[in-house]
Amino acid sequence: MPVETASDFSKAILEEAQQEAEGILDLAKREADRILEDAQQELENIYRNQTPRAATQMARSRYKQLVAAAELDARKQHILLQERLIAEVERKVKETLLRLRYDATYPALLARLIQEGLAELSGNEFELLVADEDRGLMTDAMLRDISTRTGKTLRLAEPIEPAMSGVIVRQADKRAQYDNSLQAVFRRQEHEMRMLIAQHLFEGLALNV
C-alpha cells in the first residue's frame, strides 16, 4: 500500500477497510438468505402436515419469527464488523502519528502544539515534555521564537517515553499541565472520528434482509 501523503494514507486505509466490509457484509447477507431458505422448507412442512387454516396461521407466525431472527443476526454481524474495522483504522492512525516525526512539517507542527498548550494554561514559566527522539527538533531558535511570540519562558524537561509524538506543556511549578501530544489530541477527538469513520465505511452498505 504505497502512499506519499497523509491524505493518500487515510484514503488507502479506508478503501481497504471498505473492501473488507463489503466482503463480510456479503457473507452476512448470504447467511441471512440461507436462514430464509431453511424457513421456506420449514413452512412447506407445516403446510403438508396441518389443515390449510391451521397451516396458514402457523406459517404466518413462524415466518415472522424467522425473518426477525435473520434480520437480528445480520445486524449483529454488521455491528461487530463496524467495531472491528473502526478499531483497525484507529490502530493504523496511531501508528501514523508516531511516524509523523519524520515528516518535514513536523517541527512546525510541534511549535503550533506548544503554543496551543500555552494558551490553555496560566502562568509565565513552563516546561516542555517531548520524546527523546524529538529533542533535537526543539532548537534554541524555535524556543526563543515561541517565547517572543507568547511572552512565556520555556525550557525542556526530561525526555519521556518514546511512544509519543507532539508535546506536553507543564507549568514550571508542576501544578498543571496540558497534554498536547498527538495521541492525546486523538483521544480528545476519538468519538467524532469514530462516527466519521463509521459513516464513511458503511455509507451505502446497509443490509437489506
CSV table of N, CA, C and O in Angstrom, one decimal, residues 50-148:
chain,number,residue,atom,x,y,z
A,50,GLN,N,-50.5,-29.9,8.3
A,50,GLN,CA,-51.6,-29.3,9.1
A,50,GLN,C,-52.7,-29.1,8.1
A,50,GLN,O,-52.6,-29.1,6.9
A,51,THR,N,-53.9,-28.8,8.7
A,51,THR,CA,-55.0,-28.4,7.9
A,51,THR,C,-54.7,-27.0,7.2
A,51,THR,O,-53.9,-26.3,7.8
A,52,PRO,N,-55.3,-26.7,6.1
A,52,PRO,CA,-55.0,-25.4,5.4
A,52,PRO,C,-55.1,-24.2,6.4
A,52,PRO,O,-54.2,-23.3,6.4
A,53,ARG,N,-56.1,-24.1,7.2
A,53,ARG,CA,-56.3,-23.0,8.0
A,53,ARG,C,-55.3,-22.9,9.1
A,53,ARG,O,-54.6,-21.9,9.3
A,54,ALA,N,-55.0,-24.1,9.8
A,54,ALA,CA,-54.0,-24.1,10.8
A,54,ALA,C,-52.6,-23.8,10.3
A,54,ALA,O,-51.8,-23.2,10.9
A,55,ALA,N,-52.4,-24.4,9.1
A,55,ALA,CA,-51.1,-24.2,8.4
A,55,ALA,C,-50.8,-22.8,8.1
A,55,ALA,O,-49.7,-22.3,8.3
A,56,THR,N,-51.9,-22.1,7.6
A,56,THR,CA,-51.7,-20.6,7.3
A,56,THR,C,-51.4,-19.8,8.5
A,56,THR,O,-50.5,-19.0,8.5
A,57,GLN,N,-52.1,-20.1,9.6
A,57,GLN,CA,-51.8,-19.3,10.9
A,57,GLN,C,-50.4,-19.6,11.4
A,57,GLN,O,-49.7,-18.7,11.8
A,58,MET,N,-50.1,-20.9,11.4
A,58,MET,CA,-48.7,-21.3,12.0
A,58,MET,C,-47.6,-20.7,11.1
A,58,MET,O,-46.6,-20.3,11.5
A,59,ALA,N,-47.9,-20.8,9.8
A,59,ALA,CA,-46.9,-20.3,8.8
A,59,ALA,C,-46.6,-18.8,9.0
A,59,ALA,O,-45.5,-18.4,9.0
A,60,ARG,N,-47.7,-18.1,9.1
A,60,ARG,CA,-47.5,-16.6,9.2
A,60,ARG,C,-46.8,-16.3,10.5
A,60,ARG,O,-45.8,-15.4,10.5
A,61,SER,N,-47.1,-16.9,11.6
A,61,SER,CA,-46.4,-16.7,12.9
A,61,SER,C,-44.9,-17.1,12.8
A,61,SER,O,-44.1,-16.3,13.2
A,62,ARG,N,-44.7,-18.3,12.3
A,62,ARG,CA,-43.3,-18.8,12.2
A,62,ARG,C,-42.5,-18.0,11.2
A,62,ARG,O,-41.3,-17.7,11.5
A,63,TYR,N,-43.1,-17.5,10.1
A,63,TYR,CA,-42.4,-16.8,9.1
A,63,TYR,C,-41.9,-15.4,9.8
A,63,TYR,O,-40.7,-15.0,9.6
A,64,LYS,N,-42.7,-14.8,10.5
A,64,LYS,CA,-42.3,-13.5,11.2
A,64,LYS,C,-41.2,-13.8,12.1
A,64,LYS,O,-40.3,-13.0,12.2
A,65,GLN,N,-41.2,-14.9,12.9
A,65,GLN,CA,-40.2,-15.2,13.8
A,65,GLN,C,-38.8,-15.4,13.1
A,65,GLN,O,-37.8,-14.9,13.5
A,66,LEU,N,-38.9,-16.1,12.0
A,66,LEU,CA,-37.7,-16.5,11.3
A,66,LEU,C,-37.1,-15.2,10.6
A,66,LEU,O,-35.8,-15.0,10.6
A,67,VAL,N,-37.9,-14.4,10.0
A,67,VAL,CA,-37.4,-13.2,9.4
A,67,VAL,C,-36.8,-12.3,10.4
A,67,VAL,O,-35.7,-11.7,10.2
A,68,ALA,N,-37.4,-12.1,11.6
A,68,ALA,CA,-36.9,-11.3,12.7
A,68,ALA,C,-35.6,-11.8,13.1
A,68,ALA,O,-34.6,-11.1,13.4
A,69,ALA,N,-35.4,-13.2,13.2
A,69,ALA,CA,-34.2,-13.8,13.7
A,69,ALA,C,-33.1,-13.5,12.6
A,69,ALA,O,-31.9,-13.2,13.0
A,70,ALA,N,-33.4,-13.6,11.4
A,70,ALA,CA,-32.4,-13.4,10.3
A,70,ALA,C,-32.0,-11.9,10.3
A,70,ALA,O,-30.8,-11.6,10.2
A,71,GLU,N,-32.9,-11.0,10.5
A,71,GLU,CA,-32.6,-9.6,10.5
A,71,GLU,C,-31.7,-9.3,11.7
A,71,GLU,O,-30.7,-8.5,11.6
A,72,LEU,N,-32.0,-9.8,12.9
A,72,LEU,CA,-31.3,-9.6,14.1
A,72,LEU,C,-29.8,-10.1,13.9
A,72,LEU,O,-28.9,-9.4,14.3
A,73,ASP,N,-29.7,-11.3,13.4
A,73,ASP,CA,-28.4,-11.9,13.2
A,73,ASP,C,-27.5,-11.0,12.2
A,73,ASP,O,-26.3,-10.8,12.5
A,74,ALA,N,-28.1,-10.6,11.2
A,74,ALA,CA,-27.4,-9.8,10.2
A,74,ALA,C,-27.0,-8.4,10.8
A,74,ALA,O,-25.8,-8.0,10.6
A,75,ARG,N,-27.8,-7.8,11.6
A,75,ARG,CA,-27.5,-6.5,12.2
A,75,ARG,C,-26.4,-6.7,13.3
A,75,ARG,O,-25.6,-5.8,13.5
A,76,LYS,N,-26.4,-7.8,14.0
A,76,LYS,CA,-25.4,-8.1,15.0
A,76,LYS,C,-24.0,-8.2,14.2
A,76,LYS,O,-23.0,-7.7,14.7
A,77,GLN,N,-24.0,-8.9,13.1
A,77,GLN,CA,-22.8,-9.1,12.3
A,77,GLN,C,-22.3,-7.7,11.8
A,77,GLN,O,-21.1,-7.4,11.8
A,78,HIS,N,-23.3,-6.9,11.4
A,78,HIS,CA,-22.9,-5.5,11.0
A,78,HIS,C,-22.3,-4.7,12.1
A,78,HIS,O,-21.2,-4.0,11.8
A,79,ILE,N,-22.8,-4.8,13.3
A,79,ILE,CA,-22.2,-4.0,14.4
A,79,ILE,C,-20.8,-4.5,14.8
A,79,ILE,O,-19.9,-3.7,15.0
A,80,LEU,N,-20.7,-5.9,14.8
A,80,LEU,CA,-19.4,-6.4,15.1
A,80,LEU,C,-18.3,-6.1,14.1
A,80,LEU,O,-17.2,-5.7,14.4
A,81,LEU,N,-18.7,-6.1,12.8
A,81,LEU,CA,-17.8,-5.7,11.7
A,81,LEU,C,-17.4,-4.3,11.9
A,81,LEU,O,-16.3,-3.9,11.7
A,82,GLN,N,-18.4,-3.4,12.2
A,82,GLN,CA,-18.1,-2.0,12.3
A,82,GLN,C,-17.1,-1.7,13.4
A,82,GLN,O,-16.1,-1.0,13.1
A,83,GLU,N,-17.3,-2.4,14.5
A,83,GLU,CA,-16.3,-2.1,15.6
A,83,GLU,C,-15.0,-2.7,15.3
A,83,GLU,O,-13.9,-2.0,15.6
A,84,ARG,N,-14.9,-3.8,14.6
A,84,ARG,CA,-13.6,-4.4,14.2
A,84,ARG,C,-12.8,-3.5,13.2
A,84,ARG,O,-11.7,-3.2,13.4
A,85,LEU,N,-13.6,-3.0,12.3
A,85,LEU,CA,-12.9,-2.1,11.3
A,85,LEU,C,-12.5,-0.8,11.8
A,85,LEU,O,-11.4,-0.3,11.5
A,86,ILE,N,-13.4,-0.2,12.7
A,86,ILE,CA,-13.0,1.1,13.3
A,86,ILE,C,-11.8,0.9,14.1
A,86,ILE,O,-10.8,1.7,14.1
A,87,ALA,N,-11.7,-0.2,14.9
A,87,ALA,CA,-10.5,-0.5,15.7
A,87,ALA,C,-9.2,-0.6,14.9
A,87,ALA,O,-8.2,-0.1,15.3
A,88,GLU,N,-9.4,-1.2,13.7
A,88,GLU,CA,-8.2,-1.4,12.8
A,88,GLU,C,-7.8,0.0,12.3
A,88,GLU,O,-6.6,0.3,12.2
A,89,VAL,N,-8.7,0.8,11.9
A,89,VAL,CA,-8.4,2.1,11.3
A,89,VAL,C,-7.7,2.9,12.4
A,89,VAL,O,-6.7,3.6,12.2
A,90,GLU,N,-8.3,2.9,13.6
A,90,GLU,CA,-7.7,3.6,14.7
A,90,GLU,C,-6.2,3.2,15.0
A,90,GLU,O,-5.3,4.0,15.3
A,91,ARG,N,-6.0,1.9,15.0
A,91,ARG,CA,-4.6,1.3,15.2
A,91,ARG,C,-3.7,1.9,14.2
A,91,ARG,O,-2.6,2.3,14.5
A,92,LYS,N,-4.1,1.9,12.9
A,92,LYS,CA,-3.2,2.4,11.9
A,92,LYS,C,-3.0,3.9,12.0
A,92,LYS,O,-1.9,4.5,11.7
A,93,VAL,N,-4.0,4.6,12.4
A,93,VAL,CA,-3.9,6.1,12.6
A,93,VAL,C,-2.9,6.4,13.7
A,93,VAL,O,-2.0,7.2,13.6
A,94,LYS,N,-2.9,5.6,14.8
A,94,LYS,CA,-2.0,5.8,15.9
A,94,LYS,C,-0.5,5.5,15.5
A,94,LYS,O,0.4,6.2,15.9
A,95,GLU,N,-0.4,4.5,14.6
A,95,GLU,CA,1.0,4.2,14.1
A,95,GLU,C,1.4,5.4,13.2
A,95,GLU,O,2.6,5.7,13.3
A,96,THR,N,0.5,5.9,12.5
A,96,THR,CA,0.9,7.1,11.6
A,96,THR,C,1.3,8.3,12.4
A,96,THR,O,2.2,9.0,12.1
A,97,LEU,N,0.7,8.5,13.6
A,97,LEU,CA,1.0,9.6,14.5
A,97,LEU,C,2.5,9.6,14.9
A,97,LEU,O,3.1,10.6,15.0
A,98,LEU,N,2.9,8.3,15.2
A,98,LEU,CA,4.3,8.2,15.6
A,98,LEU,C,5.3,8.4,14.4
A,98,LEU,O,6.4,8.9,14.6
A,99,ARG,N,4.9,8.1,13.2
A,99,ARG,CA,5.7,8.3,12.0
A,99,ARG,C,5.8,9.8,11.6
A,99,ARG,O,6.6,10.1,10.8
A,100,LEU,N,4.9,10.6,12.1
A,100,LEU,CA,4.8,12.0,11.7
A,100,LEU,C,6.1,12.7,12.0
A,100,LEU,O,6.5,13.7,11.3
A,101,ARG,N,6.8,12.3,13.0
A,101,ARG,CA,8.1,13.0,13.4
A,101,ARG,C,9.1,13.0,12.3
A,101,ARG,O,10.1,13.7,12.4
A,102,TYR,N,9.0,12.1,11.3
A,102,TYR,CA,9.9,12.0,10.2
A,102,TYR,C,9.5,12.9,9.0
A,102,TYR,O,10.1,12.9,8.0
A,103,ASP,N,8.3,13.6,9.2
A,103,ASP,CA,7.8,14.4,8.1
A,103,ASP,C,8.5,15.8,8.2
A,103,ASP,O,8.7,16.3,9.3
A,104,ALA,N,8.7,16.4,7.1
A,104,ALA,CA,9.4,17.7,7.0
A,104,ALA,C,8.6,18.8,7.7
A,104,ALA,O,9.1,19.8,8.2
A,105,THR,N,7.2,18.6,7.9
A,105,THR,CA,6.4,19.6,8.5
A,105,THR,C,6.3,19.5,10.0
A,105,THR,O,5.7,20.3,10.7
A,106,TYR,N,6.9,18.4,10.6
A,106,TYR,CA,6.8,18.1,12.0
A,106,TYR,C,7.3,19.2,12.9
A,106,TYR,O,6.6,19.5,13.9
A,107,PRO,N,8.4,19.8,12.7
A,107,PRO,CA,8.9,20.9,13.6
A,107,PRO,C,7.9,22.0,13.7
A,107,PRO,O,7.6,22.6,14.8
A,108,ALA,N,7.3,22.4,12.5
A,108,ALA,CA,6.3,23.5,12.6
A,108,ALA,C,5.0,23.0,13.4
A,108,ALA,O,4.4,23.8,14.1
A,109,LEU,N,4.7,21.7,13.2
A,109,LEU,CA,3.6,21.2,14.0
A,109,LEU,C,3.9,21.2,15.5
A,109,LEU,O,3.0,21.6,16.3
A,110,LEU,N,5.1,20.9,15.9
A,110,LEU,CA,5.5,20.9,17.3
A,110,LEU,C,5.3,22.4,17.8
A,110,LEU,O,4.8,22.6,18.9
A,111,ALA,N,5.8,23.3,17.1
A,111,ALA,CA,5.7,24.7,17.5
A,111,ALA,C,4.2,25.1,17.7
A,111,ALA,O,3.9,25.8,18.7
A,112,ARG,N,3.4,24.7,16.8
A,112,ARG,CA,1.9,25.1,17.0
A,112,ARG,C,1.3,24.4,18.2
A,112,ARG,O,0.6,25.0,18.9
A,113,LEU,N,1.7,23.1,18.4
A,113,LEU,CA,1.2,22.4,19.6
A,113,LEU,C,1.6,23.0,20.9
A,113,LEU,O,0.9,23.1,21.8
A,114,ILE,N,2.9,23.5,20.9
A,114,ILE,CA,3.4,24.2,22.1
A,114,ILE,C,2.6,25.4,22.4
A,114,ILE,O,2.1,25.7,23.5
A,115,GLN,N,2.3,26.2,21.3
A,115,GLN,CA,1.6,27.5,21.5
A,115,GLN,C,0.1,27.2,21.9
A,115,GLN,O,-0.4,27.9,22.8
A,116,GLU,N,-0.5,26.2,21.4
A,116,GLU,CA,-1.8,25.8,21.8
A,116,GLU,C,-1.8,25.4,23.3
A,116,GLU,O,-2.8,25.8,24.0
A,117,GLY,N,-0.8,24.6,23.7
A,117,GLY,CA,-0.8,24.2,25.1
A,117,GLY,C,-0.6,25.4,26.0
A,117,GLY,O,-1.2,25.5,27.1
A,118,LEU,N,0.3,26.3,25.7
A,118,LEU,CA,0.5,27.5,26.5
A,118,LEU,C,-0.8,28.3,26.6
A,118,LEU,O,-1.0,28.9,27.7
A,119,ALA,N,-1.6,28.4,25.6
A,119,ALA,CA,-2.8,29.1,25.6
A,119,ALA,C,-3.9,28.5,26.6
A,119,ALA,O,-4.8,29.2,27.1
A,120,GLU,N,-3.7,27.2,26.9
A,120,GLU,CA,-4.6,26.6,27.9
A,120,GLU,C,-4.2,26.7,29.3
A,120,GLU,O,-5.0,26.3,30.2
A,121,LEU,N,-3.0,27.3,29.6
A,121,LEU,CA,-2.5,27.3,31.0
A,121,LEU,C,-2.2,28.7,31.4
A,121,LEU,O,-1.9,29.6,30.6
A,122,SER,N,-2.3,29.0,32.7
A,122,SER,CA,-2.0,30.3,33.2
A,122,SER,C,-0.5,30.2,33.7
A,122,SER,O,0.1,29.2,33.8
A,123,GLY,N,0.1,31.4,33.8
A,123,GLY,CA,1.5,31.5,34.3
A,123,GLY,C,2.4,32.0,33.2
A,123,GLY,O,2.0,32.2,32.0
A,124,ASN,N,3.7,32.1,33.5
A,124,ASN,CA,4.7,32.6,32.6
A,124,ASN,C,5.9,31.7,32.4
A,124,ASN,O,6.6,31.9,31.4
A,125,GLU,N,6.1,30.7,33.2
A,125,GLU,CA,7.2,29.8,33.1
A,125,GLU,C,6.7,28.4,32.9
A,125,GLU,O,5.9,27.9,33.7
A,126,PHE,N,7.3,27.7,31.9
A,126,PHE,CA,6.8,26.4,31.5
A,126,PHE,C,7.9,25.4,31.1
A,126,PHE,O,9.0,25.9,30.7
A,127,GLU,N,7.6,24.2,31.3
A,127,GLU,CA,8.5,23.1,30.9
A,127,GLU,C,7.8,22.4,29.7
A,127,GLU,O,6.5,22.3,29.6
A,128,LEU,N,8.6,21.9,28.8
A,128,LEU,CA,8.1,21.2,27.6
A,128,LEU,C,8.6,19.8,27.7
A,128,LEU,O,9.8,19.5,27.7
A,129,LEU,N,7.6,18.8,27.7
A,129,LEU,CA,8.0,17.4,27.7
A,129,LEU,C,7.8,16.8,26.3
A,129,LEU,O,6.7,16.9,25.8
A,130,VAL,N,8.8,16.3,25.7
A,130,VAL,CA,8.8,15.7,24.4
A,130,VAL,C,9.5,14.4,24.5
A,130,VAL,O,10.3,14.1,25.4
A,131,ALA,N,9.3,13.5,23.5
A,131,ALA,CA,10.0,12.2,23.4
A,131,ALA,C,11.5,12.5,23.1
A,131,ALA,O,11.8,13.6,22.5
A,132,ASP,N,12.3,11.6,23.5
A,132,ASP,CA,13.8,11.8,23.3
A,132,ASP,C,14.1,12.0,21.8
A,132,ASP,O,15.0,12.8,21.5
A,133,GLU,N,13.3,11.3,21.0
A,133,GLU,CA,13.5,11.4,19.5
A,133,GLU,C,13.3,12.8,19.0
A,133,GLU,O,13.8,13.2,17.9
A,134,ASP,N,12.5,13.6,19.7
A,134,ASP,CA,12.1,14.9,19.3
A,134,ASP,C,12.9,16.1,19.9
A,134,ASP,O,12.8,17.2,19.5
A,135,ARG,N,13.8,15.7,20.8
A,135,ARG,CA,14.5,16.8,21.5
A,135,ARG,C,15.4,17.6,20.5
A,135,ARG,O,15.6,18.8,20.7
A,136,GLY,N,16.0,16.9,19.5
A,136,GLY,CA,16.8,17.6,18.6
A,136,GLY,C,16.1,18.6,17.7
A,136,GLY,O,16.7,19.5,17.2
A,137,LEU,N,14.8,18.4,17.6
A,137,LEU,CA,14.0,19.4,16.9
A,137,LEU,C,13.7,20.6,17.7
A,137,LEU,O,13.3,21.7,17.1
A,138,MET,N,13.8,20.5,19.0
A,138,MET,CA,13.4,21.7,19.9
A,138,MET,C,14.7,22.6,20.0
A,138,MET,O,15.3,22.6,21.0
A,139,THR,N,15.0,23.3,18.9
A,139,THR,CA,16.2,24.1,18.9
A,139,THR,C,16.0,25.4,19.8
A,139,THR,O,14.9,25.8,20.1
A,140,ASP,N,17.2,25.9,20.1
A,140,ASP,CA,17.1,27.2,20.9
A,140,ASP,C,16.4,28.3,20.1
A,140,ASP,O,15.6,29.1,20.6
A,141,ALA,N,16.6,28.3,18.8
A,141,ALA,CA,15.9,29.3,17.9
A,141,ALA,C,14.4,29.1,18.0
A,141,ALA,O,13.7,30.1,18.0
A,142,MET,N,13.9,27.8,17.9
A,142,MET,CA,12.5,27.6,18.0
A,142,MET,C,11.9,28.1,19.3
A,142,MET,O,10.9,28.8,19.4
A,143,LEU,N,12.6,27.7,20.4
A,143,LEU,CA,12.1,28.1,21.7
A,143,LEU,C,12.1,29.6,21.9
A,143,LEU,O,11.2,30.2,22.5
A,144,ARG,N,13.2,30.3,21.4
A,144,ARG,CA,13.2,31.8,21.5
A,144,ARG,C,12.1,32.4,20.7
A,144,ARG,O,11.5,33.4,21.2
A,145,ASP,N,11.8,31.8,19.5
A,145,ASP,CA,10.8,32.4,18.7
A,145,ASP,C,9.4,32.3,19.4
A,145,ASP,O,8.6,33.2,19.4
A,146,ILE,N,9.1,31.1,20.0
A,146,ILE,CA,7.9,30.9,20.7
A,146,ILE,C,7.8,31.8,21.9
A,146,ILE,O,6.7,32.4,22.2
A,147,SER,N,8.9,32.0,22.6
A,147,SER,CA,8.9,32.8,23.8
A,147,SER,C,8.6,34.3,23.4
A,147,SER,O,7.9,35.0,24.1
A,148,THR,N,9.2,34.7,22.3
A,148,THR,CA,9.0,36.1,21.8
A,148,THR,C,7.5,36.3,21.4
A,148,THR,O,6.9,37.3,21.7
